[in-house]
mmCIF file of C-alpha atoms in Angstrom:
data_model
loop_
_atom_site.group_PDB
_atom_site.id
_atom_site.type_symbol
_atom_site.label_atom_id
_atom_site.label_comp_id
_atom_site.label_asym_id
_atom_site.label_seq_id
_atom_site.Cartn_x
_atom_site.Cartn_y
_atom_site.Cartn_z
ATOM 1 C CA UNK H 221 -11.565 -11.531 -26.938
ATOM 2 C CA UNK H 222 -8.926 -14.239 -26.155
ATOM 3 C CA UNK H 223 -8.078 -14.095 -22.596
ATOM 4 C CA UNK H 224 -4.493 -14.801 -21.977
ATOM 5 C CA UNK H 225 -3.925 -17.970 -20.228
ATOM 6 C CA UNK H 226 -2.771 -16.922 -16.963
ATOM 7 C CA UNK H 227 -1.149 -13.631 -15.177
ATOM 8 C CA UNK H 228 1.542 -16.406 -13.869
ATOM 9 C CA UNK H 229 4.748 -15.525 -16.087
ATOM 10 C CA UNK H 230 7.842 -15.921 -14.294
ATOM 11 C CA UNK H 231 9.326 -17.887 -11.070
ATOM 12 C CA UNK H 232 13.035 -18.162 -10.951
ATOM 13 C CA UNK H 233 13.280 -18.604 -6.818
ATOM 14 C CA UNK H 234 9.961 -17.200 -5.908
ATOM 15 C CA UNK H 235 7.319 -19.656 -4.353
ATOM 16 C CA UNK H 236 4.495 -18.853 -6.960
ATOM 17 C CA UNK H 237 0.374 -19.220 -6.025
ATOM 18 C CA UNK H 238 -0.739 -19.815 -9.682
ATOM 19 C CA UNK H 239 -3.373 -17.615 -10.871
ATOM 20 C CA UNK H 240 -5.995 -20.053 -12.098
ATOM 21 C CA UNK H 241 -6.072 -20.663 -15.774
ATOM 22 C CA UNK H 242 -8.359 -17.931 -17.865
ATOM 23 C CA UNK H 243 -10.676 -20.059 -20.544
ATOM 24 C CA UNK H 244 -8.776 -19.698 -24.137
ATOM 25 C CA UNK H 245 -11.104 -21.942 -26.296
ATOM 26 C CA UNK H 246 -13.482 -19.278 -27.199
ATOM 27 C CA UNK H 247 -14.139 -15.633 -27.555
ATOM 28 C CA UNK H 248 -16.082 -14.234 -24.968
ATOM 29 C CA UNK H 249 -17.937 -10.487 -24.597
ATOM 30 C CA UNK H 250 -15.766 -8.090 -22.348
ATOM 31 C CA UNK H 251 -16.597 -7.912 -18.891
ATOM 32 C CA UNK H 252 -16.126 -4.577 -17.226
ATOM 33 C CA UNK H 253 -13.790 -4.576 -13.585
ATOM 34 C CA UNK H 254 -17.160 -3.796 -12.009
ATOM 35 C CA UNK H 255 -19.032 -6.409 -13.674
ATOM 36 C CA UNK H 256 -16.492 -8.982 -12.649
ATOM 37 C CA UNK H 257 -16.159 -7.929 -9.161
ATOM 38 C CA UNK H 258 -19.939 -7.894 -8.726
ATOM 39 C CA UNK H 259 -19.790 -11.725 -10.138
ATOM 40 C CA UNK H 260 -17.148 -12.822 -7.869
ATOM 41 C CA UNK H 261 -17.465 -15.812 -5.343
ATOM 42 C CA UNK H 262 -17.167 -14.866 -1.565
ATOM 43 C CA UNK H 263 -14.597 -16.781 -1.279
ATOM 44 C CA UNK H 264 -12.208 -14.541 -3.834
ATOM 45 C CA UNK H 265 -12.294 -12.490 -0.893
ATOM 46 C CA UNK H 266 -10.856 -12.224 2.567
ATOM 47 C CA UNK H 267 -11.056 -10.271 5.723
ATOM 48 C CA UNK H 268 -7.426 -8.713 6.496
ATOM 49 C CA UNK H 269 -5.949 -9.764 9.989
ATOM 50 C CA UNK H 270 -7.542 -6.709 13.059
ATOM 51 C CA UNK H 271 -3.931 -6.749 14.440
ATOM 52 C CA UNK H 272 -2.677 -5.518 11.010
ATOM 53 C CA UNK H 273 -5.181 -3.222 10.813
ATOM 54 C CA UNK H 274 -4.287 0.966 11.984
ATOM 55 C CA UNK H 275 -7.586 3.029 12.249
ATOM 56 C CA UNK H 276 -6.380 6.883 11.503
ATOM 57 C CA UNK H 277 -9.142 8.833 12.953
ATOM 58 C CA UNK H 278 -9.434 12.165 11.242
ATOM 59 C CA UNK H 279 -12.066 14.901 11.845
ATOM 60 C CA UNK H 280 -13.214 14.150 8.135
ATOM 61 C CA UNK H 281 -13.729 10.219 8.858
ATOM 62 C CA UNK H 282 -11.476 7.152 8.940
ATOM 63 C CA UNK H 283 -8.373 6.326 7.189
ATOM 64 C CA UNK H 284 -7.513 2.359 6.968
ATOM 65 C CA UNK H 285 -4.152 1.067 6.994
ATOM 66 C CA UNK H 286 -3.008 -2.658 6.668
ATOM 67 C CA UNK H 287 0.699 -3.441 7.909
ATOM 68 C CA UNK H 288 2.791 -5.625 6.096
ATOM 69 C CA UNK H 289 4.859 -7.745 8.672
ATOM 70 C CA UNK H 290 5.896 -10.117 6.189
ATOM 71 C CA UNK H 291 8.035 -7.490 4.954
ATOM 72 C CA UNK H 292 9.065 -5.128 7.813
ATOM 73 C CA UNK H 293 8.334 -7.154 11.318
ATOM 74 C CA UNK H 294 10.567 -4.863 13.309
ATOM 75 C CA UNK H 295 8.832 -1.749 11.930
ATOM 76 C CA UNK H 296 5.171 -3.241 12.196
ATOM 77 C CA UNK H 297 5.972 -4.468 15.675
ATOM 78 C CA UNK H 298 6.839 -0.975 17.002
ATOM 79 C CA UNK H 299 4.019 0.391 15.228
ATOM 80 C CA UNK H 300 1.527 -1.707 16.924
ATOM 81 C CA UNK H 301 3.262 -0.605 20.322
ATOM 82 C CA UNK H 302 3.139 2.815 19.609
ATOM 83 C CA UNK H 303 -0.465 2.695 18.343
ATOM 84 C CA UNK H 304 -1.474 0.748 21.711
ATOM 85 C CA UNK H 305 0.321 3.358 23.737
ATOM 86 C CA UNK H 306 -1.721 6.507 22.324
ATOM 87 C CA UNK H 307 1.712 7.947 20.432
ATOM 88 C CA UNK H 308 -0.242 9.452 17.784
ATOM 89 C CA UNK H 309 -3.145 10.422 19.154
ATOM 90 C CA UNK H 310 -3.082 14.359 19.126
ATOM 91 C CA UNK H 311 -0.509 14.482 16.617
ATOM 92 C CA UNK H 312 -1.022 15.696 12.718
ATOM 93 C CA UNK H 313 -0.567 15.504 9.117
ATOM 94 C CA UNK H 314 2.245 18.118 9.115
ATOM 95 C CA UNK H 315 3.538 17.815 5.586
ATOM 96 C CA UNK H 316 1.394 17.392 2.113
ATOM 97 C CA UNK H 317 3.588 17.910 -1.064
ATOM 98 C CA UNK H 318 2.260 17.650 -4.021
ATOM 99 C CA UNK H 319 2.183 14.812 -6.522
ATOM 100 C CA UNK H 320 4.494 12.966 -3.663
ATOM 101 C CA UNK H 321 3.202 12.541 0.044
ATOM 102 C CA UNK H 322 1.658 13.502 3.262
ATOM 103 C CA UNK H 323 3.543 12.497 6.102
ATOM 104 C CA UNK H 324 2.133 12.456 9.907
ATOM 105 C CA UNK H 325 3.312 11.698 13.678
ATOM 106 C CA UNK H 326 5.280 14.380 15.767
ATOM 107 C CA UNK H 327 6.006 17.470 13.934
ATOM 108 C CA UNK H 328 8.476 18.267 16.778
ATOM 109 C CA UNK H 329 9.927 15.021 16.589
ATOM 110 C CA UNK H 330 13.468 16.724 15.559
ATOM 111 C CA UNK H 331 13.276 18.643 18.849
ATOM 112 C CA UNK H 332 14.764 17.086 22.028
ATOM 113 C CA UNK H 333 12.849 19.367 24.033
ATOM 114 C CA UNK H 334 9.607 19.700 22.494
ATOM 115 C CA UNK H 335 9.656 15.708 21.163
ATOM 116 C CA UNK H 336 6.742 12.671 22.530
ATOM 117 C CA UNK H 337 8.466 10.266 24.192
ATOM 118 C CA UNK H 338 8.151 6.575 22.342
ATOM 119 C CA UNK H 339 7.516 4.920 25.528
ATOM 120 C CA UNK H 340 7.884 1.310 25.043
ATOM 121 C CA UNK H 341 8.560 1.352 21.713
ATOM 122 C CA UNK H 342 12.219 0.427 19.998
ATOM 123 C CA UNK H 343 14.630 3.867 19.329
ATOM 124 C CA UNK H 344 16.554 1.717 16.605
ATOM 125 C CA UNK H 345 15.498 -0.991 14.410
ATOM 126 C CA UNK H 346 17.276 -2.214 11.336
ATOM 127 C CA UNK H 347 16.435 -1.348 7.798
ATOM 128 C CA UNK H 348 13.806 -3.251 6.369
ATOM 129 C CA UNK H 349 14.023 -2.073 2.446
ATOM 130 C CA UNK H 350 14.142 -5.770 0.955
ATOM 131 C CA UNK H 351 13.335 -9.295 2.054
ATOM 132 C CA UNK H 352 13.998 -12.628 0.677
ATOM 133 C CA UNK H 353 12.397 -14.238 -1.978
ATOM 134 C CA UNK H 354 12.567 -17.509 -1.162
ATOM 135 C CA UNK H 355 8.872 -19.146 0.763
ATOM 136 C CA UNK H 356 7.142 -15.566 -0.652
ATOM 137 C CA UNK H 357 3.868 -16.598 -2.255
ATOM 138 C CA UNK H 358 3.963 -13.942 -5.146
ATOM 139 C CA UNK H 359 1.542 -13.687 -7.971
ATOM 140 C CA UNK H 360 3.432 -12.133 -10.661
ATOM 141 C CA UNK H 361 2.199 -9.992 -13.837
ATOM 142 C CA UNK H 362 3.003 -10.662 -17.487
ATOM 143 C CA UNK H 363 3.885 -7.261 -18.550
ATOM 144 C CA UNK H 364 7.995 -5.672 -17.966
ATOM 145 C CA UNK H 365 8.528 -3.512 -15.518
ATOM 146 C CA UNK H 366 10.991 -0.261 -15.557
ATOM 147 C CA UNK H 367 12.286 -0.638 -11.692
ATOM 148 C CA UNK H 368 12.432 -4.396 -11.553
ATOM 149 C CA UNK H 369 12.865 -7.641 -13.076
ATOM 150 C CA UNK H 370 9.304 -8.971 -12.549
ATOM 151 C CA UNK H 371 6.050 -7.708 -10.378
ATOM 152 C CA UNK H 372 3.197 -8.708 -9.064
ATOM 153 C CA UNK H 373 1.578 -9.394 -5.553
ATOM 154 C CA UNK H 374 2.099 -10.992 -2.295
ATOM 155 C CA UNK H 375 -1.236 -10.803 -0.325
ATOM 156 C CA UNK H 376 -2.390 -7.302 -0.503
ATOM 157 C CA UNK H 377 0.579 -5.396 -1.356
ATOM 158 C CA UNK H 378 2.140 -4.671 -4.641
ATOM 159 C CA UNK H 379 5.904 -6.086 -4.806
ATOM 160 C CA UNK H 380 8.923 -5.846 -6.726
ATOM 161 C CA UNK H 381 11.453 -8.507 -7.154
ATOM 162 C CA UNK H 382 15.207 -9.558 -8.593
ATOM 163 C CA UNK H 383 14.889 -13.208 -8.094
ATOM 164 C CA UNK H 384 16.436 -13.143 -4.975
ATOM 165 C CA UNK H 385 15.258 -10.520 -2.922
ATOM 166 C CA UNK H 386 11.702 -9.029 -2.942
ATOM 167 C CA UNK H 387 10.240 -5.490 -1.992
ATOM 168 C CA UNK H 388 7.532 -3.889 -1.646
ATOM 169 C CA UNK H 389 6.480 -0.955 -4.785
ATOM 170 C CA UNK H 390 6.167 2.609 -3.921
ATOM 171 C CA UNK H 391 2.685 2.736 -5.494
ATOM 172 C CA UNK H 392 -0.317 5.187 -4.707
ATOM 173 C CA UNK H 393 -1.500 4.792 -1.108
ATOM 174 C CA UNK H 394 2.210 3.112 -0.207
ATOM 175 C CA UNK H 395 2.736 3.762 3.426
ATOM 176 C CA UNK H 396 6.603 4.211 4.632
ATOM 177 C CA UNK H 397 8.675 4.878 7.445
ATOM 178 C CA UNK H 398 10.485 8.254 7.301
ATOM 179 C CA UNK H 399 14.368 8.364 8.451
ATOM 180 C CA UNK H 400 16.972 10.571 7.948
ATOM 181 C CA UNK H 401 20.530 9.791 6.061
ATOM 182 C CA UNK H 402 21.079 6.448 7.743
ATOM 183 C CA UNK H 403 19.512 3.803 6.543
ATOM 184 C CA UNK H 404 18.404 2.372 10.051
ATOM 185 C CA UNK H 405 17.599 5.689 11.167
ATOM 186 C CA UNK H 406 13.598 4.810 11.199
ATOM 187 C CA UNK H 407 11.367 3.520 13.864
ATOM 188 C CA UNK H 408 8.169 3.774 12.366
ATOM 189 C CA UNK H 409 6.868 6.828 14.298
ATOM 190 C CA UNK H 410 7.214 9.387 11.511
ATOM 191 C CA UNK H 411 5.063 7.754 8.521
ATOM 192 C CA UNK H 412 4.281 8.705 4.940
ATOM 193 C CA UNK H 413 1.752 7.822 2.312
ATOM 194 C CA UNK H 414 2.365 8.530 -1.207
ATOM 195 C CA UNK H 415 -0.384 10.508 -2.628
ATOM 196 C CA UNK H 416 1.270 11.153 -6.119
ATOM 197 C CA UNK H 417 2.816 9.591 -8.949
ATOM 198 C CA UNK H 418 4.332 6.450 -8.014
ATOM 199 C CA UNK H 419 8.467 7.629 -6.870
ATOM 200 C CA UNK H 420 9.198 4.044 -7.492
ATOM 201 C CA UNK H 421 13.061 5.562 -7.523
ATOM 202 C CA UNK H 422 12.570 4.836 -3.356
ATOM 203 C CA UNK H 423 12.344 1.709 -3.521
ATOM 204 C CA UNK H 424 14.616 -0.571 -1.007
ATOM 205 C CA UNK H 425 15.864 2.862 -0.127
ATOM 206 C CA UNK H 426 13.192 3.273 2.766
ATOM 207 C CA UNK H 427 11.851 0.952 4.435
ATOM 208 C CA UNK H 428 7.705 0.492 3.281
ATOM 209 C CA UNK H 429 5.489 -0.987 6.185
ATOM 210 C CA UNK H 430 1.849 -1.213 4.560
ATOM 211 C CA UNK H 431 -0.433 0.654 2.600
ATOM 212 C CA UNK H 432 -3.993 2.455 2.791
ATOM 213 C CA UNK H 433 -6.578 0.048 2.380
ATOM 214 C CA UNK H 434 -9.429 2.927 2.534
ATOM 215 C CA UNK H 435 -9.934 6.409 3.336
ATOM 216 C CA UNK H 436 -7.383 7.514 0.488
ATOM 217 C CA UNK H 437 -9.548 10.517 -0.689
ATOM 218 C CA UNK H 438 -9.042 12.417 3.081
ATOM 219 C CA UNK H 439 -5.034 12.116 2.519
ATOM 220 C CA UNK H 440 -5.054 12.617 -1.146
ATOM 221 C CA UNK H 441 -7.724 16.144 -0.858
ATOM 222 C CA UNK H 442 -5.117 17.282 2.272
ATOM 223 C CA UNK H 443 -4.558 21.285 1.538
ATOM 224 C CA UNK H 444 -0.833 21.173 -0.282
ATOM 225 C CA UNK H 445 2.014 22.682 2.076
ATOM 226 C CA UNK H 446 4.516 25.476 0.321
ATOM 227 C CA UNK H 447 7.825 24.100 -1.569
ATOM 228 C CA UNK H 448 9.750 22.663 -1.465
ATOM 229 C CA UNK H 449 8.932 19.702 0.446
ATOM 230 C CA UNK H 450 5.240 20.578 1.807
ATOM 231 C CA UNK H 451 5.704 20.954 5.672
ATOM 232 C CA UNK H 452 3.071 23.382 6.841
ATOM 233 C CA UNK H 453 5.076 26.324 8.278
ATOM 234 C CA UNK H 454 1.816 27.781 10.188
ATOM 235 C CA UNK H 455 0.594 24.635 12.389
ATOM 236 C CA UNK H 456 -3.003 25.405 12.272
ATOM 237 C CA UNK H 457 -2.939 24.659 8.677
ATOM 238 C CA UNK H 458 -1.888 20.978 9.831
ATOM 239 C CA UNK H 459 -4.156 18.272 9.965
ATOM 240 C CA UNK H 460 -5.253 16.597 13.705
ATOM 241 C CA UNK H 461 -5.145 13.517 14.305
ATOM 242 C CA UNK H 462 -7.222 12.428 16.943
ATOM 243 C CA UNK H 463 -6.527 8.833 17.160
ATOM 244 C CA UNK H 464 -4.612 5.869 15.434
ATOM 245 C CA UNK H 465 -5.368 2.570 16.990
ATOM 246 C CA UNK H 466 -4.872 -0.558 16.140
ATOM 247 C CA UNK H 467 -8.304 -2.517 14.853
ATOM 248 C CA UNK H 468 -7.833 -5.313 16.971
ATOM 249 C CA UNK H 469 -7.896 -2.733 20.556
ATOM 250 C CA UNK H 470 -11.336 -1.299 19.157
ATOM 251 C CA UNK H 471 -14.409 -2.636 20.058
ATOM 252 C CA UNK H 472 -15.982 -4.414 17.554
ATOM 253 C CA UNK H 473 -18.941 -2.876 17.433
ATOM 254 C CA UNK H 474 -16.731 0.214 16.010
ATOM 255 C CA UNK H 475 -14.473 -1.490 13.991
ATOM 256 C CA UNK H 476 -14.842 -0.967 10.095
ATOM 257 C CA UNK H 477 -15.918 -3.889 8.365
ATOM 258 C CA UNK H 478 -13.703 -4.343 5.501
ATOM 259 C CA UNK H 479 -12.800 -7.837 2.674
ATOM 260 C CA UNK H 480 -10.192 -7.375 0.259
ATOM 261 C CA UNK H 481 -10.109 -9.222 -3.161
ATOM 262 C CA UNK H 482 -7.402 -11.999 -2.787
ATOM 263 C CA UNK H 483 -4.648 -11.455 -5.535
ATOM 264 C CA UNK H 484 -4.359 -15.067 -6.022
ATOM 265 C CA UNK H 485 -7.828 -15.410 -7.023
ATOM 266 C CA UNK H 486 -9.130 -16.026 -10.549
ATOM 267 C CA UNK H 487 -11.157 -12.836 -10.159
ATOM 268 C CA UNK H 488 -8.261 -10.596 -9.345
ATOM 269 C CA UNK H 489 -6.845 -12.209 -12.519
ATOM 270 C CA UNK H 490 -9.436 -11.402 -14.648
ATOM 271 C CA UNK H 491 -9.819 -8.107 -12.958
ATOM 272 C CA UNK H 492 -5.836 -7.350 -13.681
ATOM 273 C CA UNK H 493 -7.037 -8.617 -17.581
ATOM 274 C CA UNK H 494 -9.954 -6.362 -18.212
ATOM 275 C CA UNK H 495 -8.056 -3.319 -17.297
ATOM 276 C CA UNK H 496 -4.451 -4.285 -19.512
ATOM 277 C CA UNK H 497 -7.013 -4.992 -22.547
ATOM 278 C CA UNK H 498 -9.976 -2.561 -22.205
ATOM 279 C CA UNK H 499 -12.621 -3.479 -25.241
ATOM 280 C CA UNK H 500 -15.593 -1.483 -24.359
ATOM 281 C CA UNK H 501 -16.764 1.562 -26.270
ATOM 282 C CA UNK H 502 -15.168 4.012 -25.190
ATOM 283 C CA UNK H 503 -11.475 2.364 -25.804
ATOM 284 C CA UNK H 504 -10.079 2.477 -29.561
ATOM 285 C CA UNK H 505 -7.038 0.545 -28.746
ATOM 286 C CA UNK H 506 -6.366 -1.912 -25.894
ATOM 287 C CA UNK H 507 -3.230 -1.352 -23.973
ATOM 288 C CA UNK H 508 -1.934 -4.653 -24.065
ATOM 289 C CA UNK H 509 -0.193 -3.981 -20.853
ATOM 290 C CA UNK H 510 -0.676 -2.833 -17.140
ATOM 291 C CA UNK H 511 1.741 -0.933 -14.783
ATOM 292 C CA UNK H 512 2.251 -2.686 -10.937
ATOM 293 C CA UNK H 513 1.075 0.537 -9.564
ATOM 294 C CA UNK H 514 -1.980 0.689 -12.101
ATOM 295 C CA UNK H 515 -3.571 -1.875 -10.167
ATOM 296 C CA UNK H 516 -6.037 -1.111 -7.409
ATOM 297 C CA UNK H 517 -6.731 -3.617 -4.705
ATOM 298 C CA UNK H 518 -10.327 -3.852 -4.451
ATOM 299 C CA UNK H 519 -12.102 -3.670 -1.684
ATOM 300 C CA UNK H 520 -15.253 -3.578 -0.297
#
C-alpha cells in the first residue's frame, strides 16, 4: 500500500498543525490500527488536564468526560462550579432516546418549586455554538464532509469548520448543554451525550461542551425510555448518579489514569489511514474515505 503523504489537506484561515509526512516511496505491509497503536511511542500520548475532566460515578462504574474550554469557555467554567458544589450528586440520567442521546441532571429543573438551586453558578450564559477558526491548531482530514467545508481534530475533539469559524461536531460521545428554544438558554446544568448515529444537524445549534473519553458503554446501554423522546415516566427507571466531580478535586489515588493519543501525531495519522483503507484479509475493497465521526479517539 502507498500511504497518503499527509492527512493535512486544507488550510485557509486555520492555524494547522501538520501531521507527519508518511512514507510514499515503497509499498508497506498493512498494519492494523491495533498494531499501529501498540508500536506508538509514549511521546504520541498525553494526559488530559485534571481540571478539564469530569468523573461521573454511577453504580455500574465511572464515566469520564473531557471539557472543551477552547470552544465553550463560559459553559466549561459554569460546569466546573456546579461540579465543585455537588449540583449533580444524587441526580440521575432521566432520559434515554433510542439512536440519539442520554440526558442527565435535575429531572425537576423545569419546575421552579422543585428545581435544585444552582448555587454560585451563573444563571445566564451566552450561546457558544462556534468560535473563530483563527489561531486554532487544527489537524484536517483529507475527505469531503456533507456538513462542513472541512473537518478534523483540534486537540482531543472532532471539529468542523467553514474557514472562518470552527465548531465541535455531534459525534458519538459528544456532550452538549440542553437548552430551550432561546439559543442562550443553556447553563450547563442539564447535559446530554450522543449515543446514536451522529446527529450532525445539531452542529452550531446547541453548545457542545466536551466529549466522553471513557465509560460510553455505561451510557449507551442505558434502558431506553418511551417514545417520543425517551424521558422516563417512572422515576424508578432513572439511572442514579452518585456524584459528578472534577478530577482535580479527587484525591490522586482515586483518579483514573488516562492517556489520550495526540491527534497531531504520526501515530494518529497512520491509524486514520489504516481505517480509511482497510487492507486486511477480510476487506476486499478499500473505502478510501472516512467520516469525521467514524474516527474513535484512542484512549488508554
